[in-house]
Amino acid sequence: MNTSWFAPRVKLAIVLTRQQSSHDDQIFNESIWRNMALIGVLCAVHPRSDLPAHPKAGLQAGGISLLMRGLRQLQTLGATKALVLIEKEGGLIQPALPSKWRGMDIIPVIRAIDLVTRLDDADEIIMIEEGVLVDARLVSHARMHPARQAMMVWEATSKNGVRASRIDPTYSFASVLKTSGNMVRTIAKGLGDWDMEQTLIRQVAAQVDTALVVANDINTYDATALHAVPLHAVPLLWQPVSSAADEEVIADDLIASLHKTGQDWSTTFIHAPFEKFVMKGLLKQNFNMDYCAGAILGLGIISVCLVAVGWPRLALVLAIGFGMVTGIQQTIARLRIQIINWHKGFEIAVNIIAVSWCLALAYYVAKNSGTTTSWAIAVIIIIVSTSKGFLDKIFKELTGNRLSVFSPLDRQMKLFEGTCTVYLWCLIPFAIGAFWYWGIIFVAIYATLTFFWAQFRFLVNFREFLRVQSEK
């Protein structure tokens, strides 16, 4: 990143340092810290390299602007207000800004000096650098650090460090910092025609009480077990961007972050690759997630109806497709830091469709074979599958860990675990030969074995959990 304009301002640095040190002693006591407000400060004043009339904050990341992504990250951490410094006199075309995001006020600020009246000295400020795709974990680590001022940094010689703004011979800025309202107000008062964002970075880095948090040291492993080897590393998202060409790099980074572990074989080998394949095109579209969820549920309902009216093969194809796209809208929402308004209702609806499909197949088999045992088999499948899900939920509530990844053995066996999507794929050979009765028998056996294995591992792992707890 270009740092050539970082000219030293020795006099201003000395003044600010002295003012900050003396004032901090007065305002940062325990009572003020308990009542401070978390406020975000972002900028949309640095022009793109390909379109100088547009700020870098407007570049797209997963169908939303980098600016909007930063605002959503701040709101997720509990920010009550976000101040966005914009440039009107320079002729920049500003990206669209809502006035609120899920209760967080979003306030455009035309001049840096206006920040003085918008902030209190005791406010806790989180600033995210403009024109950078920033991982939510970087923002969270800065926010949760116990120091009054914290700055996420890369080692200067690391892969990301060589591309970031150097703040000293050892470290480069990792695009997120936490500071006080007093610091921002002091800088805004004496800023003049200097760049607000980069001056703030330099002055926070210059404070003796600023904690430099090395992003390279953040544990990026998805480890949910108490004593197991971590599953896999999930690299931090961090990518400076300045033009539309860089948006393709962002899309690749976002898709690369979708790696899933602890999944059954149908998800691991079929659904996950399919999801990554279609995601790049979908991320560019600003879909309404609520409408997408409704369309997906509609596909599942149609599949259930087709089974009941005597079209089981076509219904199976649609059901498999339903299973493959069920998680896509949730994945897009997660990448865009967006909550689906009826997320819990969606999950309940998916489970209802799964149960209905099983009952519809039992009805079709009973109608065409003249036997009612298919109903009993369907009930067995529903009971053991529901019980398996209940075991998983209880284990997570008791231990804080997922049963399927508690130990290396559990993670290995998870690949062979029966799930709704696995059962649908297993029905394919039976559908080809129209042996639907034997198909549901096979699924019932698969589901029952899955439940008893989960029950056995629940007891073994919970005993191990209690042993570990007793030794602490």
CSV table of N, CA, C and O in Angstrom, one decimal, residues 28 32-41 70 72-81 104 122-128 134-153 173-180 211-213 218:
chain,number,residue,atom,x,y,z
A,28,PHE,N,-10.1,8.1,32.2
A,28,PHE,CA,-10.2,6.6,32.1
A,28,PHE,C,-10.2,6.0,33.5
A,28,PHE,O,-9.1,5.5,33.9
A,32,ILE,N,-16.2,5.3,34.3
A,32,ILE,CA,-16.3,5.8,32.9
A,32,ILE,C,-16.3,4.6,32.0
A,32,ILE,O,-17.0,4.5,31.0
A,33,TRP,N,-15.3,3.7,32.2
A,33,TRP,CA,-15.2,2.5,31.3
A,33,TRP,C,-16.5,1.7,31.3
A,33,TRP,O,-16.9,1.1,30.3
A,34,ARG,N,-17.2,1.7,32.4
A,34,ARG,CA,-18.4,0.9,32.4
A,34,ARG,C,-19.5,1.5,31.6
A,34,ARG,O,-20.5,0.8,31.2
A,35,ASN,N,-19.5,2.8,31.4
A,35,ASN,CA,-20.6,3.5,30.8
A,35,ASN,C,-20.2,4.1,29.4
A,35,ASN,O,-21.0,4.8,28.8
A,36,MET,N,-19.1,3.8,28.9
A,36,MET,CA,-18.7,4.3,27.6
A,36,MET,C,-19.5,3.7,26.5
A,36,MET,O,-20.0,2.6,26.6
A,37,ALA,N,-19.6,4.4,25.4
A,37,ALA,CA,-20.3,3.9,24.2
A,37,ALA,C,-19.3,3.4,23.2
A,37,ALA,O,-18.2,4.0,23.0
A,38,LEU,N,-19.7,2.4,22.5
A,38,LEU,CA,-18.8,1.9,21.4
A,38,LEU,C,-19.3,2.5,20.1
A,38,LEU,O,-20.4,2.4,19.7
A,39,ILE,N,-18.4,3.2,19.5
A,39,ILE,CA,-18.7,4.0,18.2
A,39,ILE,C,-17.7,3.6,17.2
A,39,ILE,O,-16.5,3.5,17.4
A,40,GLY,N,-18.2,3.4,15.9
A,40,GLY,CA,-17.3,3.2,14.8
A,40,GLY,C,-17.0,4.4,14.1
A,40,GLY,O,-17.8,5.3,13.9
A,41,VAL,N,-15.8,4.5,13.6
A,41,VAL,CA,-15.3,5.6,12.7
A,41,VAL,C,-14.7,5.0,11.4
A,41,VAL,O,-13.8,4.3,11.5
A,70,GLY,N,-18.0,-3.1,6.8
A,70,GLY,CA,-17.4,-2.6,8.1
A,70,GLY,C,-18.4,-2.2,9.1
A,70,GLY,O,-18.3,-2.5,10.3
A,72,ARG,N,-21.5,-3.3,9.3
A,72,ARG,CA,-22.1,-4.5,9.9
A,72,ARG,C,-21.3,-5.2,10.9
A,72,ARG,O,-21.8,-5.7,11.9
A,73,GLN,N,-20.0,-5.2,10.7
A,73,GLN,CA,-19.1,-5.8,11.6
A,73,GLN,C,-19.1,-5.0,13.0
A,73,GLN,O,-19.1,-5.6,14.0
A,74,LEU,N,-19.1,-3.7,12.9
A,74,LEU,CA,-19.2,-2.9,14.1
A,74,LEU,C,-20.5,-3.1,14.8
A,74,LEU,O,-20.5,-3.2,16.1
A,75,GLN,N,-21.6,-3.2,14.1
A,75,GLN,CA,-22.9,-3.4,14.8
A,75,GLN,C,-22.9,-4.7,15.5
A,75,GLN,O,-23.5,-4.8,16.6
A,76,THR,N,-22.4,-5.7,14.9
A,76,THR,CA,-22.3,-7.1,15.5
A,76,THR,C,-21.6,-7.0,16.8
A,76,THR,O,-22.0,-7.8,17.7
A,77,LEU,N,-20.6,-6.2,16.9
A,77,LEU,CA,-19.8,-6.1,18.2
A,77,LEU,C,-20.5,-5.2,19.2
A,77,LEU,O,-20.0,-5.1,20.3
A,78,GLY,N,-21.6,-4.6,18.8
A,78,GLY,CA,-22.4,-3.8,19.8
A,78,GLY,C,-22.3,-2.3,19.6
A,78,GLY,O,-22.7,-1.5,20.5
A,79,ALA,N,-21.7,-1.8,18.5
A,79,ALA,CA,-21.6,-0.4,18.3
A,79,ALA,C,-23.0,0.2,18.2
A,79,ALA,O,-23.9,-0.3,17.5
A,80,THR,N,-23.2,1.3,18.9
A,80,THR,CA,-24.5,2.0,18.9
A,80,THR,C,-24.6,3.1,17.8
A,80,THR,O,-25.6,3.6,17.5
A,81,LYS,N,-23.4,3.5,17.3
A,81,LYS,CA,-23.3,4.6,16.4
A,81,LYS,C,-22.1,4.4,15.5
A,81,LYS,O,-21.1,4.0,16.0
A,104,MET,N,-28.2,0.5,14.9
A,104,MET,CA,-27.0,1.3,14.9
A,104,MET,C,-27.2,2.5,14.0
A,104,MET,O,-27.5,2.4,12.9
A,122,ALA,N,-14.9,9.9,26.6
A,122,ALA,CA,-14.9,8.5,27.1
A,122,ALA,C,-15.3,7.5,26.1
A,122,ALA,O,-15.3,6.3,26.5
A,123,ASP,N,-15.8,7.9,25.0
A,123,ASP,CA,-16.3,6.9,24.0
A,123,ASP,C,-15.2,5.9,23.6
A,123,ASP,O,-14.0,6.3,23.5
A,124,GLU,N,-15.5,4.7,23.3
A,124,GLU,CA,-14.6,3.7,22.8
A,124,GLU,C,-14.8,3.7,21.3
A,124,GLU,O,-15.8,3.4,20.8
A,125,ILE,N,-13.7,3.9,20.6
A,125,ILE,CA,-13.7,4.1,19.1
A,125,ILE,C,-13.0,2.9,18.4
A,125,ILE,O,-11.9,2.5,18.8
A,126,ILE,N,-13.7,2.3,17.5
A,126,ILE,CA,-13.1,1.3,16.6
A,126,ILE,C,-13.1,1.9,15.2
A,126,ILE,O,-14.1,2.3,14.6
A,127,MET,N,-11.9,1.9,14.6
A,127,MET,CA,-11.7,2.4,13.3
A,127,MET,C,-11.2,1.2,12.4
A,127,MET,O,-10.3,0.5,12.7
A,128,ILE,N,-11.8,1.1,11.2
A,128,ILE,CA,-11.5,0.1,10.2
A,128,ILE,C,-10.9,0.8,9.0
A,128,ILE,O,-11.6,1.7,8.5
A,134,VAL,N,-11.5,-6.8,5.6
A,134,VAL,CA,-11.0,-7.1,6.9
A,134,VAL,C,-11.8,-8.2,7.6
A,134,VAL,O,-13.0,-8.2,7.5
A,135,ASP,N,-11.1,-9.2,8.1
A,135,ASP,CA,-11.8,-10.3,8.8
A,135,ASP,C,-12.4,-9.8,10.1
A,135,ASP,O,-11.9,-9.0,10.8
A,136,ALA,N,-13.6,-10.3,10.4
A,136,ALA,CA,-14.3,-10.0,11.6
A,136,ALA,C,-13.5,-10.3,12.8
A,136,ALA,O,-13.7,-9.7,13.9
A,137,ARG,N,-12.7,-11.3,12.8
A,137,ARG,CA,-11.9,-11.7,13.9
A,137,ARG,C,-10.9,-10.7,14.3
A,137,ARG,O,-10.5,-10.5,15.5
A,138,LEU,N,-10.4,-9.9,13.3
A,138,LEU,CA,-9.4,-8.8,13.6
A,138,LEU,C,-10.2,-7.7,14.4
A,138,LEU,O,-9.6,-7.2,15.3
A,139,VAL,N,-11.4,-7.4,13.9
A,139,VAL,CA,-12.2,-6.4,14.6
A,139,VAL,C,-12.5,-6.8,16.0
A,139,VAL,O,-12.4,-6.0,16.9
A,140,SER,N,-12.9,-8.1,16.2
A,140,SER,CA,-13.3,-8.6,17.5
A,140,SER,C,-12.1,-8.6,18.4
A,140,SER,O,-12.2,-8.2,19.6
A,141,HIS,N,-10.9,-9.0,18.0
A,141,HIS,CA,-9.7,-9.0,18.8
A,141,HIS,C,-9.4,-7.6,19.3
A,141,HIS,O,-9.0,-7.4,20.5
A,142,ALA,N,-9.5,-6.6,18.4
A,142,ALA,CA,-9.2,-5.2,18.8
A,142,ALA,C,-10.2,-4.8,19.9
A,142,ALA,O,-9.8,-4.1,20.8
A,143,ARG,N,-11.5,-5.1,19.6
A,143,ARG,CA,-12.5,-4.6,20.5
A,143,ARG,C,-12.4,-5.3,21.9
A,143,ARG,O,-12.6,-4.6,22.9
A,144,MET,N,-12.0,-6.5,22.0
A,144,MET,CA,-12.0,-7.2,23.2
A,144,MET,C,-10.7,-7.1,24.0
A,144,MET,O,-10.6,-7.5,25.1
A,145,HIS,N,-9.7,-6.5,23.4
A,145,HIS,CA,-8.4,-6.4,24.1
A,145,HIS,C,-8.6,-5.5,25.3
A,145,HIS,O,-9.2,-4.4,25.3
A,146,PRO,N,-8.0,-5.8,26.5
A,146,PRO,CA,-8.2,-5.1,27.7
A,146,PRO,C,-7.5,-3.7,27.7
A,146,PRO,O,-7.9,-2.9,28.5
A,147,ALA,N,-6.6,-3.5,26.8
A,147,ALA,CA,-5.9,-2.2,26.8
A,147,ALA,C,-6.9,-1.1,26.3
A,147,ALA,O,-7.8,-1.3,25.5
A,148,ARG,N,-6.6,0.2,26.8
A,148,ARG,CA,-7.5,1.3,26.4
A,148,ARG,C,-7.3,1.6,24.9
A,148,ARG,O,-8.3,2.0,24.2
A,149,GLN,N,-6.1,1.4,24.4
A,149,GLN,CA,-5.9,1.5,23.0
A,149,GLN,C,-5.2,0.3,22.5
A,149,GLN,O,-4.2,-0.2,23.0
A,150,ALA,N,-5.7,-0.2,21.4
A,150,ALA,CA,-5.1,-1.4,20.8
A,150,ALA,C,-5.1,-1.3,19.3
A,150,ALA,O,-6.0,-0.7,18.7
A,151,MET,N,-4.1,-1.9,18.7
A,151,MET,CA,-3.9,-1.8,17.2
A,151,MET,C,-3.5,-3.2,16.7
A,151,MET,O,-2.6,-3.8,17.2
A,152,MET,N,-4.3,-3.7,15.7
A,152,MET,CA,-4.0,-4.9,15.1
A,152,MET,C,-2.8,-4.7,14.1
A,152,MET,O,-2.9,-3.7,13.3
A,153,VAL,N,-1.8,-5.5,14.2
A,153,VAL,CA,-0.6,-5.4,13.3
A,153,VAL,C,-0.2,-6.7,12.8
A,153,VAL,O,-0.5,-7.8,13.3
A,173,PHE,N,0.4,-2.0,9.9
A,173,PHE,CA,-1.0,-1.9,10.4
A,173,PHE,C,-1.9,-2.9,9.7
A,173,PHE,O,-1.9,-3.1,8.5
A,174,ALA,N,-2.7,-3.6,10.5
A,174,ALA,CA,-3.6,-4.7,10.1
A,174,ALA,C,-5.0,-4.1,9.9
A,174,ALA,O,-6.0,-4.9,10.1
A,175,SER,N,-5.1,-2.8,9.8
A,175,SER,CA,-6.4,-2.2,9.3
A,175,SER,C,-7.5,-2.0,10.4
A,175,SER,O,-8.6,-1.5,10.1
A,176,VAL,N,-7.2,-2.4,11.7
A,176,VAL,CA,-8.2,-2.2,12.7
A,176,VAL,C,-7.5,-1.6,14.0
A,176,VAL,O,-6.4,-2.1,14.3
A,177,LEU,N,-8.1,-0.6,14.6
A,177,LEU,CA,-7.5,-0.1,15.8
A,177,LEU,C,-8.7,0.3,16.8
A,177,LEU,O,-9.8,0.6,16.3
A,178,LYS,N,-8.4,0.3,18.0
A,178,LYS,CA,-9.3,0.8,19.1
A,178,LYS,C,-8.6,1.9,19.8
A,178,LYS,O,-7.4,1.9,20.2
A,179,THR,N,-9.4,3.0,20.0
A,179,THR,CA,-8.8,4.1,20.7
A,179,THR,C,-10.0,4.8,21.5
A,179,THR,O,-11.1,4.3,21.6
A,180,SER,N,-9.7,6.0,22.0
A,180,SER,CA,-10.7,6.7,22.8
A,180,SER,C,-11.3,7.9,22.0
A,180,SER,O,-10.7,8.4,21.0
A,211,ALA,N,-1.5,-1.0,22.8
A,211,ALA,CA,-1.1,-2.5,22.7
A,211,ALA,C,-1.1,-2.8,21.2
A,211,ALA,O,-2.1,-2.6,20.5
A,212,LEU,N,0.0,-3.4,20.8
A,212,LEU,CA,0.2,-3.8,19.4
A,212,LEU,C,-0.1,-5.3,19.4
A,212,LEU,O,0.6,-6.1,19.9
A,213,VAL,N,-1.3,-5.7,18.8
A,213,VAL,CA,-1.8,-7.1,18.8
A,213,VAL,C,-1.4,-7.7,17.5
A,213,VAL,O,-1.9,-7.3,16.4
A,218,ILE,N,-2.9,-14.8,16.0
A,218,ILE,CA,-4.3,-15.2,16.3
A,218,ILE,C,-4.5,-16.6,16.0
A,218,ILE,O,-4.1,-17.1,14.9
